[in-house]
Coordinates of N, CA and C and ligand atoms in Angstrom, one line a residue:
X154 N 188.7 86.9 12.1 CA 188.5 86.4 10.7 C 188.1 87.5 9.8
X155 N 188.7 87.7 8.7 CA 188.4 88.8 7.8 C 187.1 88.6 7.0
X156 N 186.3 89.6 7.1 CA 185.0 89.5 6.4 C 185.1 90.1 5.0
X157 N 184.6 89.4 4.0 CA 184.6 89.9 2.6 C 183.1 90.2 2.3
X158 N 182.9 91.4 1.7 CA 181.6 91.8 1.2 C 181.7 92.0 -0.3
X159 N 180.8 91.4 -1.0 CA 180.9 91.4 -2.5 C 179.6 92.0 -3.0
X160 N 179.7 93.0 -3.8 CA 178.5 93.6 -4.5 C 178.5 93.1 -5.9
X161 N 177.4 92.5 -6.4 CA 177.4 92.1 -7.8 C 176.3 92.9 -8.5
X162 N 176.5 93.0 -9.9 CA 175.5 93.6 -10.7 C 175.3 92.8 -12.0
X163 N 174.6 93.3 -12.9 CA 174.2 92.6 -14.1 C 175.3 91.9 -14.9
X164 N 176.5 92.5 -14.8 CA 177.7 92.0 -15.5 C 178.1 90.6 -15.1
X165 N 177.8 90.2 -13.9 CA 178.2 88.8 -13.5 C 177.2 87.8 -14.1
X166 N 176.1 88.2 -14.5 CA 175.1 87.3 -15.2 C 175.1 87.4 -16.7
X167 N 175.9 88.3 -17.2 CA 175.9 88.5 -18.7 C 176.4 87.3 -19.4
X168 N 177.4 86.6 -18.9 CA 177.8 85.4 -19.6 C 176.9 84.2 -19.4
X169 N 175.9 84.4 -18.6 CA 174.8 83.3 -18.5 C 173.7 83.6 -19.4
X170 N 173.9 84.7 -20.2 CA 172.9 85.0 -21.3 C 171.9 86.0 -20.9
X171 N 172.0 86.6 -19.7 CA 171.0 87.6 -19.2 C 171.5 89.0 -19.6
X172 N 170.7 89.8 -20.2 CA 171.1 91.1 -20.7 C 171.4 92.1 -19.5
X173 N 172.3 93.0 -19.7 CA 172.6 94.0 -18.7 C 171.7 95.2 -19.0
X174 N 171.8 96.2 -18.2 CA 170.9 97.4 -18.4 C 171.5 98.4 -19.3
X175 N 172.8 98.6 -19.3 CA 173.4 99.7 -19.9 C 174.5 99.4 -20.9
X176 N 174.7 98.1 -21.3 CA 175.6 97.8 -22.4 C 174.9 97.7 -23.7
X177 N 175.7 97.3 -24.7 CA 175.2 97.0 -26.1 C 173.9 96.1 -26.0
X178 N 172.9 96.5 -26.7 CA 171.7 95.6 -26.7 C 170.9 95.7 -25.4
X179 N 171.2 96.7 -24.6 CA 170.8 96.8 -23.2 C 169.3 97.0 -23.0
X180 N 168.9 96.5 -21.8 CA 167.5 96.6 -21.5 C 166.9 98.0 -21.5
X181 N 167.8 98.9 -21.0 CA 167.3 100.3 -20.9 C 167.3 101.1 -22.2
X182 N 167.7 100.4 -23.3 CA 167.5 101.0 -24.6 C 166.3 100.5 -25.3
X183 N 165.8 99.4 -24.8 CA 164.6 98.8 -25.4 C 163.3 99.2 -24.6
X184 N 163.5 99.6 -23.4 CA 162.3 100.0 -22.5 C 162.7 101.2 -21.8
X185 N 161.7 102.1 -21.5 CA 161.9 103.3 -20.7 C 161.8 102.9 -19.3
X186 N 162.8 103.3 -18.5 CA 162.8 103.0 -17.0 C 161.4 103.4 -16.4
X187 N 161.0 104.6 -16.8 CA 159.7 105.2 -16.2 C 158.5 104.2 -16.5
X188 N 158.6 103.5 -17.6 CA 157.4 102.6 -18.0 C 157.4 101.3 -17.2
X189 N 158.6 100.7 -17.1 CA 158.7 99.3 -16.5 C 159.3 99.2 -15.2
X190 N 159.9 100.3 -14.7 CA 160.6 100.1 -13.4 C 160.3 101.2 -12.4
X191 N 159.1 101.7 -12.4 CA 158.6 102.6 -11.4 C 157.2 102.3 -11.0
X192 N 156.8 102.6 -9.7 CA 155.4 102.3 -9.3 C 154.4 103.1 -10.2
X193 N 154.8 104.2 -10.7 CA 153.9 105.0 -11.5 C 153.6 104.3 -12.9
X194 N 154.7 103.7 -13.4 CA 154.6 103.0 -14.7 C 153.6 101.8 -14.5
X195 N 153.8 101.1 -13.3 CA 152.9 100.0 -13.0 C 151.4 100.4 -12.9
X196 N 151.2 101.5 -12.3 CA 149.8 102.0 -12.1 C 149.2 102.4 -13.5
X197 N 150.1 102.9 -14.4 CA 149.6 103.3 -15.7 C 149.3 102.2 -16.6
X198 N 150.2 101.2 -16.6 CA 150.1 100.1 -17.6 C 150.6 98.8 -17.0
X199 N 149.8 98.2 -16.1 CA 150.3 97.0 -15.4 C 150.5 95.8 -16.4
X200 N 149.8 95.8 -17.5 CA 150.1 94.6 -18.4 C 151.5 94.7 -19.0
X201 N 151.9 95.9 -19.4 CA 153.2 96.1 -19.9 C 154.3 95.7 -18.9
X202 N 154.1 96.1 -17.7 CA 155.1 95.8 -16.6 C 155.1 94.3 -16.3
X203 N 153.9 93.7 -16.1 CA 153.9 92.3 -15.9 C 154.5 91.5 -17.0
X204 N 154.3 91.9 -18.3 CA 154.8 91.3 -19.4 C 156.4 91.4 -19.5
X205 N 156.9 92.5 -19.1 CA 158.3 92.8 -19.1 C 159.0 91.8 -18.1
X206 N 158.4 91.7 -16.8 CA 159.0 90.9 -15.8 C 158.7 89.4 -16.1
X207 N 157.6 89.1 -16.7 CA 157.3 87.7 -17.0 C 158.4 87.2 -18.0
X208 N 158.7 88.0 -19.0 CA 159.8 87.6 -20.0 C 161.1 87.4 -19.3
X209 N 161.4 88.3 -18.4 CA 162.7 88.3 -17.7 C 162.7 87.1 -16.7
X210 N 161.6 86.7 -16.1 CA 161.5 85.6 -15.2 C 161.8 84.3 -15.9
X211 N 161.1 84.2 -17.1 CA 161.3 82.9 -17.9 C 162.8 82.8 -18.4
X212 N 163.3 83.9 -18.9 CA 164.7 83.9 -19.3 C 165.7 83.6 -18.2
X213 N 165.4 84.1 -17.0 CA 166.3 83.9 -15.8 C 166.1 82.4 -15.4
X214 N 164.9 81.9 -15.5 CA 164.7 80.5 -15.0 C 165.5 79.5 -15.9
X215 N 165.7 79.9 -17.2 CA 166.4 79.0 -18.1 C 167.9 79.2 -18.1
X216 N 168.4 80.2 -17.4 CA 169.8 80.5 -17.4 C 170.5 79.7 -16.4
X217 N 171.8 79.4 -16.6 CA 172.6 78.6 -15.7 C 173.7 79.5 -15.1
X218 N 174.1 79.3 -13.8 CA 175.2 80.0 -13.3 C 176.5 79.8 -14.1
X219 N 177.3 80.8 -14.1 CA 178.6 80.7 -14.9 C 179.8 80.6 -13.9
X220 N 181.0 80.4 -14.4 CA 182.1 80.2 -13.5 C 182.3 81.4 -12.5
X221 N 181.8 82.6 -12.8 CA 182.0 83.7 -11.8 C 181.1 83.4 -10.6
X222 N 179.8 83.0 -10.8 CA 178.9 82.7 -9.7 C 179.5 81.5 -8.9
X223 N 180.0 80.5 -9.6 CA 180.5 79.3 -9.0 C 181.8 79.6 -8.1
X224 N 182.6 80.5 -8.6 CA 183.8 80.9 -7.9 C 183.5 81.6 -6.6
X225 N 182.4 82.4 -6.6 CA 182.0 83.1 -5.3 C 181.5 82.1 -4.3
X226 N 180.8 81.1 -4.8 CA 180.4 80.0 -3.9 C 181.6 79.3 -3.3
X227 N 182.6 79.0 -4.1 CA 183.8 78.4 -3.7 C 184.5 79.2 -2.6
X228 N 184.5 80.6 -2.8 CA 185.1 81.5 -1.8 C 184.3 81.4 -0.5
X229 N 182.9 81.4 -0.6 CA 182.1 81.3 0.6 C 182.4 80.0 1.4
X230 N 182.6 78.9 0.7 CA 182.8 77.7 1.3 C 184.2 77.5 1.9
X231 N 185.2 78.2 1.4 CA 186.6 78.0 1.8 C 187.3 79.1 2.5
X232 N 186.7 80.3 2.5 CA 187.3 81.4 3.2 C 187.0 81.2 4.7
X233 N 188.0 81.4 5.6 CA 187.8 81.2 7.0 C 186.8 82.2 7.6
X234 N 186.6 83.4 7.0 CA 185.7 84.4 7.6 C 184.4 84.4 6.8
X235 N 183.6 85.4 7.2 CA 182.3 85.5 6.5 C 182.4 86.1 5.1
X236 N 181.7 85.5 4.1 CA 181.7 86.1 2.7 C 180.2 86.4 2.5
X237 N 179.9 87.7 2.4 CA 178.6 88.2 2.2 C 178.4 88.6 0.8
X238 N 177.4 88.1 0.1 CA 177.1 88.5 -1.3 C 175.9 89.4 -1.3
X239 N 176.1 90.6 -1.7 CA 175.0 91.6 -1.9 C 174.8 91.7 -3.4
X240 N 173.6 91.4 -3.9 CA 173.4 91.5 -5.3 C 172.3 92.5 -5.7
X241 N 172.6 93.2 -6.8 CA 171.5 94.1 -7.3 C 170.7 93.3 -8.3
X242 N 171.1 92.1 -8.6 CA 170.4 91.3 -9.6 C 169.1 90.6 -9.1
X243 N 168.2 90.6 -10.0 CA 166.9 89.9 -9.6 C 166.8 88.5 -10.0
X244 N 167.9 88.0 -10.7 CA 167.9 86.6 -11.0 C 168.4 85.8 -9.8
X245 N 168.3 84.5 -9.8 CA 168.7 83.6 -8.7 C 170.0 82.8 -9.0
X246 N 170.8 83.4 -9.8 CA 172.0 82.6 -10.3 C 173.0 82.4 -9.2
X247 N 173.2 83.3 -8.2 CA 174.1 83.0 -7.1 C 173.6 81.8 -6.4
X248 N 172.3 81.7 -6.1 CA 171.7 80.6 -5.3 C 171.8 79.3 -6.2
X249 N 171.6 79.4 -7.5 CA 171.6 78.2 -8.3 C 173.1 77.7 -8.4
X250 N 174.0 78.6 -8.2 CA 175.4 78.2 -8.1 C 175.9 77.7 -6.7
X251 N 174.9 77.7 -5.8 CA 175.2 77.1 -4.5 C 175.5 78.2 -3.4
X252 N 175.4 79.5 -3.7 CA 175.7 80.5 -2.7 C 174.6 80.5 -1.6
X253 N 175.1 81.0 -0.4 CA 174.1 81.0 0.7 C 173.9 82.5 1.1
X254 N 172.8 82.7 1.7 CA 172.5 84.0 2.4 C 172.8 85.2 1.5
X255 N 172.3 85.1 0.2 CA 172.5 86.2 -0.7 C 171.5 87.4 -0.4
X256 N 172.0 88.6 -0.3 CA 171.1 89.7 0.0 C 170.7 90.4 -1.3
X257 N 169.4 90.2 -1.7 CA 168.9 90.8 -2.9 C 168.4 92.2 -2.7
X258 N 169.3 93.2 -2.8 CA 168.9 94.5 -2.5 C 167.8 95.1 -3.4
X259 N 167.7 94.6 -4.7 CA 166.7 95.1 -5.6 C 165.6 94.1 -5.8
X260 N 165.4 93.1 -4.8 CA 164.3 92.2 -4.9 C 164.7 91.0 -5.8
X261 N 163.7 90.2 -6.1 CA 163.9 89.0 -6.9 C 162.7 88.7 -7.8
X262 N 163.0 88.2 -9.0 CA 161.9 87.8 -9.9 C 161.2 86.6 -9.4
X263 N 161.8 85.8 -8.5 CA 161.2 84.6 -7.9 C 160.0 85.0 -6.9
X264 N 159.9 86.3 -6.6 CA 159.0 86.7 -5.5 C 157.8 87.5 -6.1
X265 N 156.7 87.4 -5.4 CA 155.5 88.3 -5.7 C 155.3 89.1 -4.4
X266 N 154.8 90.3 -4.6 CA 154.5 91.2 -3.5 C 153.1 91.8 -3.7
X267 N 152.4 91.9 -2.6 CA 151.1 92.6 -2.7 C 151.3 94.1 -2.5
X268 N 150.9 94.9 -3.5 CA 151.1 96.3 -3.4 C 150.1 96.9 -2.4
X269 N 149.1 96.1 -1.9 CA 148.2 96.7 -0.9 C 148.6 96.4 0.5
X270 N 149.1 95.1 0.8 CA 149.4 94.8 2.2 C 150.8 94.4 2.4
X271 N 151.7 94.4 1.4 CA 153.1 94.0 1.5 C 153.3 92.5 1.8
X272 N 152.3 91.7 1.7 CA 152.5 90.2 1.8 C 153.4 89.8 0.6
X273 N 154.2 88.8 0.9 CA 155.1 88.2 -0.1 C 154.9 86.7 -0.3
X274 N 155.0 86.3 -1.5 CA 154.9 84.8 -1.8 C 155.7 84.5 -3.0
X275 N 155.7 83.2 -3.3 CA 156.5 82.7 -4.5 C 155.8 83.1 -5.7
X276 N 156.5 83.8 -6.6 CA 155.8 84.2 -7.9 C 155.6 83.0 -8.8
X277 N 154.4 82.9 -9.5 CA 154.2 81.9 -10.5 C 155.1 82.3 -11.7
X278 N 155.4 81.3 -12.6 CA 156.3 81.7 -13.8 C 155.7 82.9 -14.5
X279 N 154.4 83.0 -14.7 CA 153.8 84.2 -15.3 C 152.8 84.8 -14.4
X280 N 153.0 86.1 -14.1 CA 152.0 86.8 -13.3 C 151.0 87.5 -14.2
X281 N 149.8 87.5 -13.8 CA 148.8 88.3 -14.6 C 148.3 89.5 -13.9
X282 N 147.8 90.4 -14.7 CA 147.3 91.7 -14.2 C 146.1 91.4 -13.3
X283 N 146.1 92.1 -12.1 CA 144.9 92.0 -11.2 C 144.9 90.7 -10.4
X284 N 146.0 89.9 -10.5 CA 146.1 88.7 -9.7 C 145.9 89.0 -8.2
X285 N 145.2 88.2 -7.5 CA 144.9 88.6 -6.1 C 145.9 88.1 -5.1
X286 N 146.1 88.8 -4.0 CA 147.0 88.5 -3.0 C 146.4 87.3 -2.1
X287 N 147.2 86.3 -1.9 CA 146.7 85.2 -1.1 C 146.4 85.6 0.4
X288 N 146.9 86.7 0.9 CA 146.7 87.1 2.2 C 145.4 88.0 2.4
X289 N 145.4 89.1 1.5 CA 144.3 90.1 1.7 C 143.3 90.1 0.6
X290 N 143.5 89.3 -0.4 CA 142.6 89.2 -1.6 C 142.5 90.4 -2.5
X291 N 143.3 91.4 -2.2 CA 143.3 92.6 -3.1 C 143.9 92.2 -4.4
X292 N 143.4 92.7 -5.5 CA 143.9 92.4 -6.9 C 145.2 93.1 -7.2
X293 N 146.2 93.0 -6.3 CA 147.3 93.9 -6.3 C 148.7 93.2 -6.4
X294 N 148.7 92.0 -7.0 CA 150.0 91.3 -7.0 C 151.0 92.0 -8.0
X295 N 152.2 92.1 -7.6 CA 153.2 92.7 -8.5 C 154.5 92.0 -8.2
X296 N 155.5 92.1 -9.2 CA 156.8 91.4 -8.9 C 157.4 92.0 -7.7
X297 N 158.2 91.2 -6.9 CA 158.8 91.7 -5.7 C 160.2 92.2 -6.1
X298 N 160.2 93.2 -7.0 CA 161.5 93.8 -7.4 C 161.4 95.3 -7.0
X299 N 162.5 95.9 -6.7 CA 162.6 97.3 -6.2 C 162.6 98.2 -7.4
X300 N 161.7 99.1 -7.5 CA 161.6 100.0 -8.6 C 162.3 101.4 -8.2
X301 N 162.5 102.2 -9.2 CA 163.1 103.5 -9.0 C 162.1 104.3 -8.1
X302 N 162.7 105.0 -7.1 CA 161.8 105.7 -6.2 C 161.4 104.9 -4.9
X303 N 161.8 103.6 -4.9 CA 161.5 102.7 -3.8 C 162.8 102.4 -3.0
X304 N 162.6 102.1 -1.7 CA 163.8 101.8 -0.9 C 164.3 100.4 -1.1
X305 N 165.6 100.3 -1.5 CA 166.2 98.9 -1.6 C 166.0 98.2 -0.3
X306 N 166.1 96.9 -0.4 CA 165.9 96.0 0.7 C 167.3 95.8 1.5
X307 N 167.1 95.4 2.7 CA 168.2 94.9 3.6 C 169.3 96.0 3.9
X308 N 168.9 97.3 3.7 CA 170.0 98.3 3.8 C 170.7 98.3 5.2
X309 N 170.0 98.1 6.3 CA 170.6 98.2 7.6 C 171.6 97.1 7.7
X310 N 171.2 95.9 7.3 CA 172.1 94.7 7.4 C 173.3 94.9 6.5
X311 N 173.1 95.5 5.3 CA 174.2 95.7 4.3 C 175.2 96.7 4.9
X312 N 174.7 97.8 5.5 CA 175.6 98.8 6.1 C 176.4 98.2 7.2
X313 N 175.7 97.4 8.0 CA 176.5 96.7 9.1 C 177.6 95.9 8.6
X314 N 177.3 95.1 7.5 CA 178.4 94.3 6.9 C 179.5 95.1 6.4
X315 N 179.1 96.2 5.7 CA 180.2 97.1 5.1 C 181.1 97.7 6.2
X316 N 180.5 98.0 7.3 CA 181.3 98.6 8.4 C 182.3 97.6 9.0
X317 N 182.1 96.3 8.7 CA 183.0 95.3 9.3 C 183.9 94.6 8.2
X318 N 183.8 95.2 7.0 CA 184.4 94.5 5.8 C 186.0 94.7 5.9
X319 N 186.7 93.7 5.6 CA 188.2 93.8 5.5 C 188.5 93.9 4.0
X320 N 187.6 93.3 3.2 CA 187.8 93.3 1.7 C 186.4 93.6 1.1
X321 N 186.3 94.6 0.2 CA 185.1 94.9 -0.5 C 185.3 94.7 -2.0
X322 N 184.5 93.9 -2.6 CA 184.7 93.7 -4.1 C 183.4 94.1 -4.8
X323 N 183.5 94.8 -5.9 CA 182.3 95.1 -6.7 C 182.5 94.4 -8.1
X324 N 181.5 93.6 -8.5 CA 181.7 92.8 -9.7 C 180.6 93.1 -10.7
X325 N 180.9 93.5 -11.9 CA 179.9 93.6 -12.9 C 178.8 94.6 -12.7
X326 N 179.2 95.7 -12.2 CA 178.2 96.8 -12.0 C 178.8 98.1 -12.5
X327 N 177.9 98.9 -13.2 CA 178.4 100.1 -13.8 C 178.5 101.3 -12.8
X328 N 178.1 101.1 -11.6 CA 178.2 102.1 -10.6 C 177.4 103.4 -10.8
X329 N 176.3 103.2 -11.5 CA 175.4 104.3 -11.8 C 174.2 104.4 -11.0
X330 N 173.9 103.4 -10.1 CA 172.7 103.4 -9.4 C 173.1 103.4 -7.9
X331 N 172.5 104.4 -7.2 CA 172.7 104.5 -5.7 C 171.5 103.9 -5.0
X332 N 171.7 103.4 -3.8 CA 172.9 103.5 -2.9 C 174.1 102.6 -3.2
X333 N 173.9 101.6 -4.1 CA 174.9 100.5 -4.3 C 176.2 101.2 -4.7
X334 N 176.2 102.2 -5.5 CA 177.4 102.9 -6.1 C 178.2 103.5 -5.0
X335 N 177.6 103.7 -3.8 CA 178.4 104.4 -2.7 C 178.9 103.4 -1.7
X336 N 178.7 102.1 -1.9 CA 179.1 101.1 -0.9 C 180.6 101.1 -0.8
X337 N 181.3 101.4 -1.9 CA 182.8 101.4 -1.9 C 183.3 102.4 -0.9
X338 N 182.6 103.6 -0.8 CA 183.1 104.6 0.2 C 182.9 104.1 1.6
X339 N 181.7 103.5 1.9 CA 181.4 103.0 3.2 C 182.5 102.0 3.6
X340 N 182.8 101.1 2.7 CA 183.8 100.0 3.0 C 185.2 100.6 3.2
X341 N 185.5 101.6 2.3 CA 186.9 102.2 2.4 C 187.0 102.9 3.7
X342 N 185.9 103.7 4.1 CA 186.0 104.4 5.4 C 186.1 103.5 6.6
X343 N 185.6 102.2 6.4 CA 185.8 101.3 7.5 C 187.1 100.6 7.5
X344 N 187.9 100.9 6.5 CA 189.3 100.4 6.4 C 189.4 99.2 5.5
X345 N 188.4 98.9 4.7 CA 188.5 97.7 3.8 C 189.4 98.0 2.6
X346 N 190.1 96.9 2.1 CA 190.7 97.0 0.8 C 189.6 96.9 -0.2
X347 N 189.7 97.6 -1.3 CA 188.6 97.6 -2.3 C 189.1 97.2 -3.6
X348 N 188.3 96.4 -4.3 CA 188.6 96.0 -5.6 C 187.4 95.9 -6.5
X349 N 187.6 96.4 -7.8 CA 186.5 96.3 -8.8 C 186.9 95.3 -9.8
X350 N 186.0 94.4 -10.2 CA 186.2 93.5 -11.3 C 185.1 93.8 -12.3
X351 N 185.4 94.3 -13.4 CA 184.4 94.7 -14.4 C 185.0 94.5 -15.8
X352 N 184.1 94.5 -16.8 CA 184.6 94.4 -18.2 C 185.4 95.6 -18.6
X353 N 184.9 96.8 -18.1 CA 185.6 98.1 -18.4 C 185.5 98.9 -17.1
X354 N 186.3 99.9 -17.0 CA 186.3 100.7 -15.7 C 184.8 101.3 -15.5
X355 N 184.3 101.1 -14.3 CA 182.9 101.7 -14.1 C 183.0 103.2 -13.8
X356 N 181.9 103.8 -13.6 CA 181.9 105.2 -13.3 C 182.7 105.5 -12.1
X357 N 182.7 104.6 -11.1 CA 183.3 104.8 -9.8 C 184.7 104.2 -9.7
X358 N 185.3 103.7 -10.8 CA 186.5 102.9 -10.8 C 187.6 103.6 -10.0
X359 N 187.7 105.0 -10.0 CA 188.8 105.7 -9.4 C 188.7 105.6 -7.8
X360 N 187.5 105.1 -7.3 CA 187.4 105.0 -5.9 C 187.9 103.7 -5.4
X361 N 188.3 102.8 -6.3 CA 188.8 101.5 -5.8 C 190.3 101.4 -5.8
X362 N 190.9 100.7 -4.9 CA 192.4 100.6 -4.8 C 192.9 99.8 -6.0
X363 N 192.1 98.7 -6.4 CA 192.5 97.8 -7.4 C 191.4 97.7 -8.4
X364 N 191.7 97.7 -9.7 CA 190.7 97.5 -10.7 C 191.2 96.3 -11.6
X365 N 190.4 95.3 -11.8 CA 190.7 94.1 -12.6 C 189.7 94.1 -13.7
X366 N 190.2 94.2 -15.0 CA 189.3 94.3 -16.1 C 189.3 93.0 -16.9
X367 N 188.1 92.6 -17.4 CA 187.9 91.4 -18.2 C 186.6 90.8 -17.9
X368 N 186.2 89.7 -18.6 CA 185.0 89.1 -18.4 C 185.0 88.4 -17.0
X369 N 183.8 88.5 -16.3 CA 183.8 88.0 -15.0 C 184.1 86.5 -14.9
X370 N 183.7 85.7 -15.9 CA 183.9 84.3 -15.9 C 185.4 83.9 -15.8
X371 N 186.2 84.9 -16.2 CA 187.7 84.7 -16.1 C 188.3 85.4 -14.9
X372 N 187.9 86.6 -14.7 CA 188.6 87.4 -13.7 C 188.2 86.9 -12.3
X373 N 186.9 86.6 -12.1 CA 186.5 86.2 -10.7 C 187.1 84.9 -10.2
X374 N 187.1 83.8 -11.0 CA 187.8 82.6 -10.6 C 189.3 82.9 -10.2
X375 N 189.9 83.7 -11.0 CA 191.4 84.0 -10.8 C 191.5 84.8 -9.5
X376 N 190.7 85.7 -9.3 CA 190.7 86.6 -8.0 C 190.5 85.7 -6.8
X377 N 189.5 84.8 -6.9 CA 189.2 83.8 -5.8 C 190.4 82.9 -5.5
X378 N 191.0 82.4 -6.6 CA 192.2 81.5 -6.4 C 193.3 82.3 -5.7
X379 N 193.5 83.6 -6.1 CA 194.5 84.4 -5.4 C 194.2 84.6 -4.0
X380 N 193.0 84.9 -3.6 CA 192.6 85.1 -2.2 C 192.8 83.8 -1.4
X381 N 192.3 82.7 -2.0 CA 192.4 81.5 -1.2 C 193.8 81.0 -1.1
X382 N 194.6 81.4 -2.1 CA 196.1 81.0 -2.1 C 196.9 81.8 -1.1
X383 N 196.3 83.0 -0.7 CA 197.1 83.9 0.3 C 196.9 83.5 1.7
X384 N 195.9 82.6 2.0 CA 195.6 82.3 3.4 C 196.7 81.7 4.1
Ligands
OAD214 P1 174.6 97.9 -15.7 O1 174.0 97.3 -17.0 O2 174.4 99.3 -15.4 O3 176.1 97.6 -15.7 C1 176.6 96.3 -16.0 C2 178.2 96.4 -15.9 O4 178.7 95.1 -16.1 C3 178.8 97.3 -16.9 O5 179.7 98.2 -16.3 C4 179.6 96.4 -17.9 O6 180.8 96.9 -18.3 C5 179.8 95.2 -17.0 N1 179.9 93.9 -17.7 C6 179.2 93.5 -18.8 N2 179.5 92.3 -19.2 C7 180.4 91.8 -18.3 C8 181.1 90.6 -18.1 N3 181.0 89.6 -18.9 N4 182.0 90.5 -17.1 C9 182.2 91.6 -16.2 N5 181.5 92.8 -16.3 C10 180.6 92.9 -17.3 O7 174.0 96.9 -14.5 P2 174.0 97.2 -13.0 O8 175.2 98.0 -12.6 O9 173.8 95.9 -12.3 O10 168.1 98.5 -10.9 O11 172.7 98.1 -12.8 C11 172.4 98.6 -11.5 C12 170.9 98.7 -11.4 O12 170.4 99.5 -12.5 C13 170.1 97.4 -11.6 O13 170.0 96.6 -10.5 C14 168.8 97.9 -12.0 C15 169.2 99.0 -13.0 O14 168.3 100.0 -13.3 C16 166.8 98.5 -10.8 O15 166.1 98.0 -11.7 C17 166.3 99.1 -9.5

């Protein structure tokens, strides 16, 4: 059975109303990465960082999955082989749309992490500065998101899946952040057919066999219909 590995980025959630990082009105033009997405930024100004992720957590909790998330769930349910979703997104819209076993390589807003002992628990809607860890009581609660300079999650599992992929699709990601940007090469080396679905060609578009341009809410359902129709 052919395995499909799908990498998603902020573009798949854009039509659910969640801002991307590098487009018009982008998050990274309103905030400096060094301030809100690094361990050093958190040590310098935890209130700024908790405030940034609290706002994103509330926004994400109020967002609904769009037809692109729903189409990937349909693919997972109807494809005869494994369909693995690896997301760089910290929202839970794949799961809200019914997807299973989503690998959140950059963590999730729904989680809290103790910076002292690595214990994880469900984040409250708003996290405050100096909140204590339920396991070790250190006042070290932080969002369970991966910051620049930290190791993304699930990497061994992801590389195993990539080495077995028959089809690799990258959806709504600019291809500017590694290691995710290099997954296409891993998959291609393993013999996978590769396809990018994005609003515009990403930085790595030339590495894909096929590039499908347009809003994810339109291109992804069509691509899924095509795949399911070919069976
Ligand atoms: P980016 O903001 O870098 O890229 C979003 C991509 O989605 C762009 O290439 C857009 O053209 C595309 N896009 C926008 N709207 C779309 C739509 N409606 N349909 C299809 N595509 C659309 O976001 P990511 O690539 O996800 O990491 O960013 C990767 C990582 O950089 C993030 O996970 C985050 C960030 O810094 C961390 O914070 C560790």
